[in-house]
Structures are given as C-alpha cells and as structure tokens.
Amino acid sequence: MLQQTQVKTVVPYYEAFMERFPDVESLAAAPLEDVLSRWSGLGYYRRARQLHAAAVAVVERGGFPTSSAELESLPGIGPYTAAAVASMAFGEAVPVLDGNVERLLCRRLALAEDPKRSAVRRRLLQEAAQLLSLQRPGDSNQAMMELGALVCRPQQPACDTCPLSQGCRGRELGAEQFPPPRKRRNVERSRLAVVVAERQGSVLLFKRSSNEALMAGLWELPTIPLHTKETMEQSLAATYGGAWSIGSLEQVVRHSITHRSLQLVVHRGTFTAGDSVAEGPEATWADARARENLALSSMVAKSLRSYERAMQERAAEADVGLRRVKKLMEAPAGSPRNGR
DNA sequence: GAGTCGTGGCA
DNA sequence: TTGCCAAGACT
C-alpha cells in the first residue's frame, strides 16, 4: 500500500484491510473481487492483484520468505519492498532506497544526475550501505526515510537540524538543486460522458476486463468519449449493448489520472436491455449497500456523489415549487394576488 | 531505459 | 487552477 502512496492516505485502508484479511491465509483464500473492493479508492490497483497473488504464493510455499532475495521473487515486491521487509521484519542488513533516501543521498553526494539511471542508483546504494547500521538495519532504514521525508524534504530542507549535515557535500552548494528536476510530461486533456442509469435505487455498472491497462477488473459507470461523430446513445449501445436515452441533467466533475486531466460530464440516462446486451461487458445493478462491496475507482465514486447531490438539489427545488402551488390553490378563489 | 499505473495533498 | 510528488514495480 505504501508504494508511491503517502502514509496518511494508507492508514485507514490498512486498518480496514487488516480487519478483513487478518492473516496471509485469509487473504490467499479470499476472492480477488473482495481484495479489490477493499482497495477501492487507493489506486494502483495492480498492487492489490499482486498482493493477492503473493499471498497465494506464500501459502503454497508454506510460509514467508525471510531473505530480501527470496522476497523479491514474490509478485509486487521489488528492490525497495524486499529490502524494507527483510530489514525491518527479519533484521537483514540491506539498505532501502525509496524516494526520500534517494533525494537525501543525491544531496549528500552532490550528484547532479538523474537518480533513476542505473549507474547512479548503484552509487546511491553503495552510499546507503555505508550509512546502514548493521546492528539495527530496520530502524536505520526507517530513520533514513524519515530523515528524508521530514528534514531533507524536497523543498526547504532543514539542513540546520540535520544530523547528517557533517558529511553532506550538497549543503555547501545548495541542497535544493539536487537531484536535478525531472523531465515533465505534458498533460493530456479529455472530456468524457459518464451515464448514471437508475432503476429502483440501483445504478447500472459494468465490469472492466482484467486485461485493461487502466483500472482493470473494477466496476465503472458507462463512459464514452465526447466529441465523436456518433451520438451518445449510439456510442453507449456500441460499447455496452442495449438501448440508451440521455436525460438533461448534467454535472461536470474534474478528475486527474497521472498525466491526464479529465472532465467528466455526468448525465442521467436510461438503459433498456436489447438482444445485443449479451455481447457487452458484464453488468450489474447495484444499490448503495451493494456498491460498498464492489471495487469502484475514486473516479466512479466521485461521479456518483456528484450525481446524488444534483438529484437532491433538484428534489429540494421541486419540493419548494410544490409548496407554492399548494399555497396558491388553498387561497380563496378570486382573491387578489400579490402585487396586483 | 522509458512509459505506465490512481489518488490526494500542497504550494 | 495547475503542476509536482509520494515508504515503486512491471513491461
């Protein structure tokens, strides 16, 4: 969970996850669907699949591997995670190199090169090994990561309070210039139509196939690109089968996925199953309770919240209108109206 | 080696 | 509003 994700974000997911899957056996025995649903909203869903696969592998081999080399053979466990687990759980003297330590060491060595390059990486690992406490490698690794996160932070590093400022070459030259800024990628912008089809309090969802690159295996609201020659109804039928009609209600929701910036136009719509529906992706009608146990992305959850808010506002307006009408009808016939 | 994958916080 | 980035791994 902590891979590329901040601790603060992870904590609530971690606690709920551990309650649902208290040990490796329960995780291995659980359907992937359940694992994904507990991962909903955390992102990088491949991690959930790999964690599940790793649990299966651990149970099959009869226990956890205890060396960093063996750990790294498990799905989803790379150099960082293998070193972190091996050092913290099993006391192996291997250094971790996460984003924080990487930055700290680049500054310490005043390396003005891209730390992702393998040659630079080797140099950083060598330095990390030098600094590692062989008596307490787990604590030592955690201390380095904390130091990077809290003291040798990306902007405005607190060099004055740094316990490693002694041998730091970057401090003299201006720590902030190391490592060099990454090449930035251009953001791809797009507009999508998202359709909420309601039926007796349930919403129509489709399952993304497991080999999709993006959010594989998660449930999605029917979604189509905007600005096509086809009408929305045609696009929806082609993608999801059935027959569609689109209502007037629409809400705009913004969402960003790594290098993409999405404008989601959430529509209300209706869906009628036709002969072609069997050819579309797996579908389900899910009410609010059912949705709790489905794997939804944050993008879908956000769209649904926006839709529900809009519907509540519309209902409130309708209620006010109804009261006005009632009031008029209750007034004595032929009585003068306001302002006349 | 470079591209990709989600999301939320923050400046 | 926009861009950057985080306890990375995999293709």
CSV table of C-alpha atoms in Angstrom, one decimal, chain A residues 2-339:
chain,number,residue,atom,x,y,z
A,2,LEU,CA,2.8,2.3,0.8
A,3,GLN,CA,4.3,2.0,-2.7
A,4,GLN,CA,4.1,5.5,-4.2
A,5,THR,CA,1.4,6.4,-1.7
A,6,GLN,CA,1.6,8.6,1.4
A,7,VAL,CA,1.3,7.1,4.8
A,8,LYS,CA,-1.6,9.4,5.7
A,9,THR,CA,-3.6,8.1,2.7
A,10,VAL,CA,-2.8,4.5,3.5
A,11,VAL,CA,-3.6,4.3,7.2
A,12,PRO,CA,-7.4,3.9,7.0
A,13,TYR,CA,-7.2,1.5,4.2
A,14,TYR,CA,-4.6,-0.5,6.0
A,15,GLU,CA,-6.7,-0.8,9.1
A,16,ALA,CA,-9.8,-1.9,7.3
A,17,PHE,CA,-7.8,-4.3,5.1
A,18,MET,CA,-6.2,-6.0,8.1
A,19,GLU,CA,-9.6,-6.3,9.8
A,20,ARG,CA,-11.0,-8.1,6.7
A,21,PHE,CA,-7.8,-10.1,6.0
A,22,PRO,CA,-6.1,-10.6,9.3
A,23,ASP,CA,-3.5,-13.1,8.0
A,24,VAL,CA,-2.0,-14.4,4.9
A,25,GLU,CA,-4.2,-17.4,4.8
A,26,SER,CA,-7.4,-15.4,4.8
A,27,LEU,CA,-6.0,-13.1,2.1
A,28,ALA,CA,-5.0,-16.0,-0.1
A,29,ALA,CA,-8.4,-17.7,0.3
A,30,ALA,CA,-10.4,-14.6,-0.5
A,31,PRO,CA,-11.7,-14.0,-4.0
A,32,LEU,CA,-9.8,-11.3,-5.9
A,33,GLU,CA,-13.0,-9.3,-6.1
A,34,ASP,CA,-13.1,-8.9,-2.3
A,35,VAL,CA,-9.5,-7.8,-2.2
A,36,LEU,CA,-10.1,-5.2,-5.0
A,37,SER,CA,-13.2,-3.9,-3.3
A,38,ARG,CA,-11.2,-3.2,-0.1
A,39,TRP,CA,-8.6,-1.5,-2.2
A,40,SER,CA,-11.2,0.8,-3.8
A,41,GLY,CA,-10.1,4.4,-3.9
A,42,LEU,CA,-6.4,3.7,-3.1
A,43,GLY,CA,-5.3,3.5,-6.7
A,44,TYR,CA,-2.6,1.5,-8.5
A,45,TYR,CA,-4.9,-1.5,-8.5
A,46,ARG,CA,-2.3,-3.8,-9.9
A,47,ARG,CA,-0.8,-3.7,-6.4
A,48,ALA,CA,-3.9,-5.4,-5.0
A,49,ARG,CA,-3.8,-8.1,-7.6
A,50,GLN,CA,-0.1,-8.7,-6.9
A,51,LEU,CA,-0.6,-8.7,-3.1
A,52,HIS,CA,-3.3,-11.3,-3.5
A,53,ALA,CA,-1.0,-13.4,-5.8
A,54,ALA,CA,1.8,-13.0,-3.3
A,55,ALA,CA,-0.4,-14.3,-0.5
A,56,VAL,CA,-1.3,-17.3,-2.6
A,57,ALA,CA,2.4,-17.9,-3.3
A,58,VAL,CA,3.3,-17.6,0.4
A,59,VAL,CA,0.7,-20.1,1.5
A,60,GLU,CA,1.7,-22.5,-1.3
A,61,ARG,CA,5.3,-22.5,-0.2
A,62,GLY,CA,4.3,-22.9,3.4
A,63,GLY,CA,5.4,-19.6,4.9
A,64,PHE,CA,7.0,-16.2,4.2
A,65,PRO,CA,10.4,-16.0,2.6
A,66,THR,CA,12.8,-14.3,5.1
A,67,SER,CA,15.6,-13.0,2.8
A,68,SER,CA,15.4,-10.0,0.6
A,69,ALA,CA,16.4,-12.1,-2.4
A,70,GLU,CA,13.6,-14.5,-1.9
A,71,LEU,CA,11.1,-11.8,-1.1
A,72,GLU,CA,11.9,-10.1,-4.3
A,73,SER,CA,10.7,-13.1,-6.2
A,74,LEU,CA,7.1,-12.5,-5.0
A,75,PRO,CA,4.8,-10.6,-7.2
A,76,GLY,CA,4.7,-6.9,-6.4
A,77,ILE,CA,7.8,-7.0,-4.3
A,78,GLY,CA,10.7,-5.1,-5.9
A,79,PRO,CA,14.0,-3.9,-4.6
A,80,TYR,CA,12.6,-1.4,-2.2
A,81,THR,CA,9.9,-3.5,-0.6
A,82,ALA,CA,12.2,-6.6,-0.4
A,83,ALA,CA,14.8,-4.6,1.5
A,84,ALA,CA,12.3,-2.9,3.7
A,85,VAL,CA,10.6,-6.1,4.8
A,86,ALA,CA,13.9,-8.0,5.1
A,87,SER,CA,15.5,-5.4,7.3
A,88,MET,CA,12.5,-4.5,9.4
A,89,ALA,CA,10.9,-7.9,9.9
A,90,PHE,CA,13.9,-10.1,9.7
A,91,GLY,CA,16.9,-8.0,10.6
A,92,GLU,CA,18.8,-8.4,7.4
A,93,ALA,CA,21.4,-5.7,6.8
A,94,VAL,CA,20.2,-4.4,3.4
A,95,PRO,CA,19.7,-0.7,2.6
A,96,VAL,CA,16.4,0.6,1.3
A,97,LEU,CA,16.3,3.2,-1.5
A,98,ASP,CA,13.0,4.9,-1.6
A,99,GLY,CA,12.2,8.3,-3.0
A,100,ASN,CA,13.2,10.0,0.3
A,101,VAL,CA,16.5,8.3,0.7
A,102,GLU,CA,17.3,8.7,-2.9
A,103,ARG,CA,16.9,12.5,-2.6
A,104,LEU,CA,18.9,12.6,0.6
A,105,LEU,CA,21.8,10.7,-0.9
A,106,CYS,CA,21.8,12.7,-4.0
A,107,ARG,CA,22.3,15.8,-1.9
A,108,ARG,CA,24.8,14.2,0.4
A,109,LEU,CA,26.9,13.3,-2.6
A,110,ALA,CA,26.0,16.4,-4.6
A,111,LEU,CA,25.0,14.2,-7.6
A,112,ALA,CA,23.6,16.3,-10.4
A,113,GLU,CA,22.4,13.3,-12.3
A,114,ASP,CA,19.1,11.5,-12.7
A,115,PRO,CA,18.9,9.1,-9.7
A,116,LYS,CA,16.9,6.6,-11.8
A,117,ARG,CA,19.9,5.9,-14.0
A,118,SER,CA,21.3,2.5,-13.0
A,119,ALA,CA,24.9,3.7,-12.6
A,120,VAL,CA,23.7,6.5,-10.3
A,121,ARG,CA,21.5,4.0,-8.5
A,122,ARG,CA,24.4,1.7,-7.8
A,123,ARG,CA,26.3,4.6,-6.3
A,124,LEU,CA,23.4,5.6,-4.1
A,125,LEU,CA,23.0,2.0,-2.9
A,126,GLN,CA,26.7,1.9,-2.1
A,127,GLU,CA,26.4,5.1,0.0
A,128,ALA,CA,23.3,3.8,1.7
A,129,ALA,CA,25.1,0.6,2.6
A,130,GLN,CA,27.9,2.7,4.2
A,131,LEU,CA,25.4,4.6,6.4
A,132,LEU,CA,23.4,1.5,7.4
A,133,SER,CA,23.6,0.4,11.0
A,134,LEU,CA,24.5,-3.3,10.9
A,135,GLN,CA,23.2,-3.7,14.5
A,136,ARG,CA,19.7,-2.3,13.8
A,137,PRO,CA,19.2,-2.3,10.0
A,138,GLY,CA,15.4,-2.0,10.2
A,139,ASP,CA,15.5,1.1,12.5
A,140,SER,CA,18.3,2.5,10.5
A,141,ASN,CA,16.4,2.2,7.2
A,142,GLN,CA,13.3,3.8,8.7
A,143,ALA,CA,15.4,6.6,10.2
A,144,MET,CA,16.8,7.4,6.8
A,145,MET,CA,13.4,7.5,5.2
A,146,GLU,CA,12.1,9.7,8.0
A,147,LEU,CA,15.1,11.9,7.7
A,148,GLY,CA,14.4,12.4,4.0
A,149,ALA,CA,10.7,12.9,4.5
A,150,LEU,CA,10.9,15.4,7.4
A,151,VAL,CA,14.3,17.1,7.2
A,152,CYS,CA,15.8,16.6,3.8
A,153,ARG,CA,12.5,17.3,2.2
A,154,PRO,CA,12.1,18.3,-1.4
A,155,GLN,CA,11.6,22.0,-0.8
A,156,GLN,CA,13.2,24.0,2.0
A,157,PRO,CA,15.3,21.2,3.6
A,158,ALA,CA,16.1,21.8,7.3
A,159,CYS,CA,19.9,21.5,7.0
A,160,ASP,CA,20.4,23.3,10.3
A,161,THR,CA,18.8,20.5,12.2
A,162,CYS,CA,20.1,17.6,10.1
A,163,PRO,CA,22.1,15.0,12.0
A,164,LEU,CA,24.0,14.1,8.8
A,165,SER,CA,25.0,17.6,7.7
A,166,GLN,CA,28.6,16.8,8.6
A,167,GLY,CA,29.5,14.8,5.5
A,168,CYS,CA,27.0,16.5,3.2
A,169,ARG,CA,28.5,17.9,0.1
A,170,GLY,CA,25.2,19.2,-1.2
A,171,ARG,CA,24.7,21.5,1.7
A,172,GLU,CA,27.6,23.8,0.7
A,173,LEU,CA,26.3,24.0,-2.8
A,174,GLY,CA,22.6,24.4,-2.1
A,175,ALA,CA,20.9,21.2,-1.3
A,176,GLU,CA,17.7,22.0,-3.2
A,177,GLN,CA,19.5,21.8,-6.5
A,178,PHE,CA,19.9,18.0,-6.0
A,179,PRO,CA,18.7,15.9,-7.5
A,180,PRO,CA,18.0,17.7,-10.8
A,181,PRO,CA,14.4,18.3,-11.7
A,182,ARG,CA,12.7,15.5,-13.7
A,183,LYS,CA,11.6,16.0,-17.2
A,184,ARG,CA,8.0,17.0,-17.1
A,185,ARG,CA,5.4,15.4,-19.3
A,186,ASN,CA,2.6,17.2,-21.0
A,187,VAL,CA,-0.9,16.7,-19.6
A,188,GLU,CA,-3.4,15.1,-21.9
A,189,ARG,CA,-6.8,16.7,-21.5
A,190,SER,CA,-10.0,15.0,-22.5
A,191,ARG,CA,-13.8,15.1,-22.0
A,192,LEU,CA,-15.8,12.1,-21.2
A,193,ALA,CA,-19.6,11.5,-20.8
A,194,VAL,CA,-20.5,9.4,-17.8
A,195,VAL,CA,-24.0,8.0,-17.5
A,196,VAL,CA,-25.9,7.2,-14.4
A,197,ALA,CA,-28.8,4.9,-15.2
A,198,GLU,CA,-31.0,4.4,-12.2
A,199,ARG,CA,-33.6,1.7,-11.5
A,200,GLN,CA,-35.3,1.5,-8.2
A,201,GLY,CA,-32.4,3.0,-6.3
A,202,SER,CA,-29.9,0.9,-8.1
A,203,VAL,CA,-27.3,2.1,-10.5
A,204,LEU,CA,-26.1,0.3,-13.6
A,205,LEU,CA,-22.4,-0.6,-13.5
A,206,PHE,CA,-20.2,-2.5,-15.9
A,207,LYS,CA,-17.1,-4.5,-15.2
A,208,ARG,CA,-13.8,-3.6,-16.8
A,209,SER,CA,-12.0,-6.6,-18.2
A,210,SER,CA,-9.0,-7.8,-16.3
A,211,ASN,CA,-6.6,-7.0,-19.2
A,212,GLU,CA,-7.4,-3.4,-19.4
A,213,ALA,CA,-4.5,-1.2,-18.7
A,214,LEU,CA,-6.4,1.2,-16.6
A,215,MET,CA,-8.4,0.2,-13.5
A,216,ALA,CA,-8.6,-3.4,-14.7
A,217,GLY,CA,-11.3,-5.5,-13.0
A,218,LEU,CA,-13.0,-2.5,-11.4
A,219,TRP,CA,-16.7,-1.6,-11.9
A,220,GLU,CA,-17.3,1.5,-13.9
A,221,LEU,CA,-20.2,3.7,-14.9
A,222,PRO,CA,-20.9,3.6,-18.6
A,223,THR,CA,-18.4,6.1,-20.0
A,224,ILE,CA,-17.8,7.3,-23.6
A,225,PRO,CA,-15.5,9.9,-25.1
A,226,LEU,CA,-17.2,13.1,-26.0
A,227,HIS,CA,-17.0,15.0,-29.3
A,228,THR,CA,-17.4,12.0,-31.6
A,229,LYS,CA,-19.5,11.8,-34.7
A,230,GLU,CA,-21.8,9.3,-33.1
A,231,THR,CA,-24.5,10.4,-30.8
A,232,MET,CA,-24.0,9.5,-27.1
A,233,GLU,CA,-26.8,6.9,-27.4
A,234,GLN,CA,-25.0,5.2,-30.4
A,235,SER,CA,-21.7,5.2,-28.6
A,236,LEU,CA,-23.2,3.7,-25.5
A,237,ALA,CA,-25.0,1.0,-27.4
A,238,ALA,CA,-21.9,0.1,-29.3
A,239,THR,CA,-19.8,-0.2,-26.1
A,240,TYR,CA,-22.2,-1.6,-23.7
A,241,GLY,CA,-25.1,-3.0,-25.7
A,242,GLY,CA,-28.8,-2.3,-25.1
A,243,ALA,CA,-30.6,0.9,-25.9
A,244,TRP,CA,-30.0,4.2,-24.2
A,245,SER,CA,-31.6,7.5,-23.8
A,246,ILE,CA,-29.9,10.5,-22.1
A,247,GLY,CA,-31.6,12.9,-19.8
A,248,SER,CA,-31.0,16.6,-19.5
A,249,LEU,CA,-29.4,16.6,-16.0
A,250,GLU,CA,-25.7,17.0,-16.2
A,251,GLN,CA,-22.9,17.7,-13.7
A,252,VAL,CA,-19.3,18.4,-14.5
A,253,VAL,CA,-16.7,16.6,-12.5
A,254,ARG,CA,-12.9,17.0,-12.7
A,255,HIS,CA,-10.6,14.1,-12.2
A,256,SER,CA,-6.9,13.6,-12.9
A,257,ILE,CA,-5.1,10.4,-13.6
A,258,THR,CA,-1.3,10.8,-13.6
A,259,HIS,CA,-0.6,12.7,-16.8
A,260,ARG,CA,-4.2,13.0,-17.8
A,261,SER,CA,-6.8,15.6,-16.9
A,262,LEU,CA,-10.4,14.5,-17.3
A,263,GLN,CA,-13.6,16.5,-17.5
A,264,LEU,CA,-16.4,14.1,-16.7
A,265,VAL,CA,-19.9,15.2,-17.8
A,266,VAL,CA,-22.2,13.1,-15.7
A,267,HIS,CA,-25.6,12.5,-17.3
A,268,ARG,CA,-28.7,10.9,-16.1
A,269,GLY,CA,-29.8,8.2,-18.5
A,270,THR,CA,-31.9,5.1,-19.0
A,271,PHE,CA,-30.9,1.8,-20.3
A,272,THR,CA,-33.1,-0.9,-21.9
A,273,ALA,CA,-31.6,-4.3,-22.5
A,274,GLY,CA,-31.7,-5.5,-26.1
A,275,ASP,CA,-30.6,-8.5,-27.9
A,276,SER,CA,-27.1,-7.2,-28.2
A,277,VAL,CA,-26.7,-6.8,-24.4
A,278,ALA,CA,-25.2,-10.2,-24.0
A,279,GLU,CA,-22.3,-9.2,-26.1
A,280,GLY,CA,-21.4,-6.3,-23.9
A,281,PRO,CA,-19.3,-6.4,-20.7
A,282,GLU,CA,-20.6,-7.9,-17.5
A,283,ALA,CA,-23.2,-5.7,-15.9
A,284,THR,CA,-24.9,-5.3,-12.6
A,285,TRP,CA,-27.5,-3.1,-10.9
A,286,ALA,CA,-26.1,-2.1,-7.5
A,287,ASP,CA,-27.8,0.0,-4.8
A,288,ALA,CA,-25.7,1.9,-2.2
A,289,ARG,CA,-25.3,-1.1,0.0
A,290,ALA,CA,-24.2,-3.4,-2.8
A,291,ARG,CA,-21.8,-0.8,-4.0
A,292,GLU,CA,-19.9,-0.9,-0.7
A,293,ASN,CA,-18.7,-4.4,-1.6
A,294,LEU,CA,-17.8,-3.6,-5.2
A,295,ALA,CA,-14.5,-2.4,-6.4
A,296,LEU,CA,-15.0,1.1,-7.7
A,297,SER,CA,-12.4,3.7,-8.6
A,298,SER,CA,-12.4,7.1,-6.9
A,299,MET,CA,-13.4,8.5,-10.3
A,300,VAL,CA,-16.6,6.5,-10.3
A,301,ALA,CA,-17.3,7.2,-6.6
A,302,LYS,CA,-16.8,10.9,-7.3
A,303,SER,CA,-19.2,10.9,-10.2
A,304,LEU,CA,-21.9,9.1,-8.2
A,305,ARG,CA,-21.5,11.6,-5.3
A,306,SER,CA,-21.9,14.5,-7.8
A,307,TYR,CA,-25.0,12.9,-9.3
A,308,GLU,CA,-26.6,12.2,-6.0
A,309,ARG,CA,-26.0,15.8,-4.8
A,310,ALA,CA,-27.6,17.1,-8.0
A,311,MET,CA,-30.6,14.9,-7.6
A,312,GLN,CA,-31.1,16.0,-4.0
A,313,GLU,CA,-30.9,19.6,-5.1
A,314,ARG,CA,-33.4,19.0,-7.8
A,315,ALA,CA,-35.7,17.3,-5.3
A,316,ALA,CA,-35.5,20.2,-2.9
A,317,GLU,CA,-36.4,22.6,-5.7
A,318,ALA,CA,-39.3,20.5,-6.7
A,319,ASP,CA,-40.5,20.5,-3.1
A,320,VAL,CA,-40.4,24.3,-2.9
A,321,GLY,CA,-42.3,24.5,-6.1
A,322,LEU,CA,-45.0,22.1,-4.9
A,323,ARG,CA,-45.5,24.1,-1.7
A,324,ARG,CA,-46.0,27.3,-3.8
A,325,VAL,CA,-48.6,25.6,-5.9
A,326,LYS,CA,-50.4,24.2,-2.8
A,327,LYS,CA,-50.4,27.7,-1.2
A,328,LEU,CA,-52.0,29.2,-4.3
A,329,MET,CA,-54.6,26.5,-4.5
A,330,GLU,CA,-55.5,26.9,-0.9
A,331,ALA,CA,-56.0,30.7,-1.4
A,332,PRO,CA,-59.7,31.8,-1.7
A,333,ALA,CA,-60.9,31.9,-5.3
A,334,GLY,CA,-60.9,35.4,-6.8
A,335,SER,CA,-58.8,36.8,-4.1
A,336,PRO,CA,-56.2,39.4,-5.3
A,337,ARG,CA,-52.7,38.1,-6.0
A,338,ASN,CA,-49.6,39.6,-4.7
A,339,GLY,CA,-48.5,42.7,-6.4
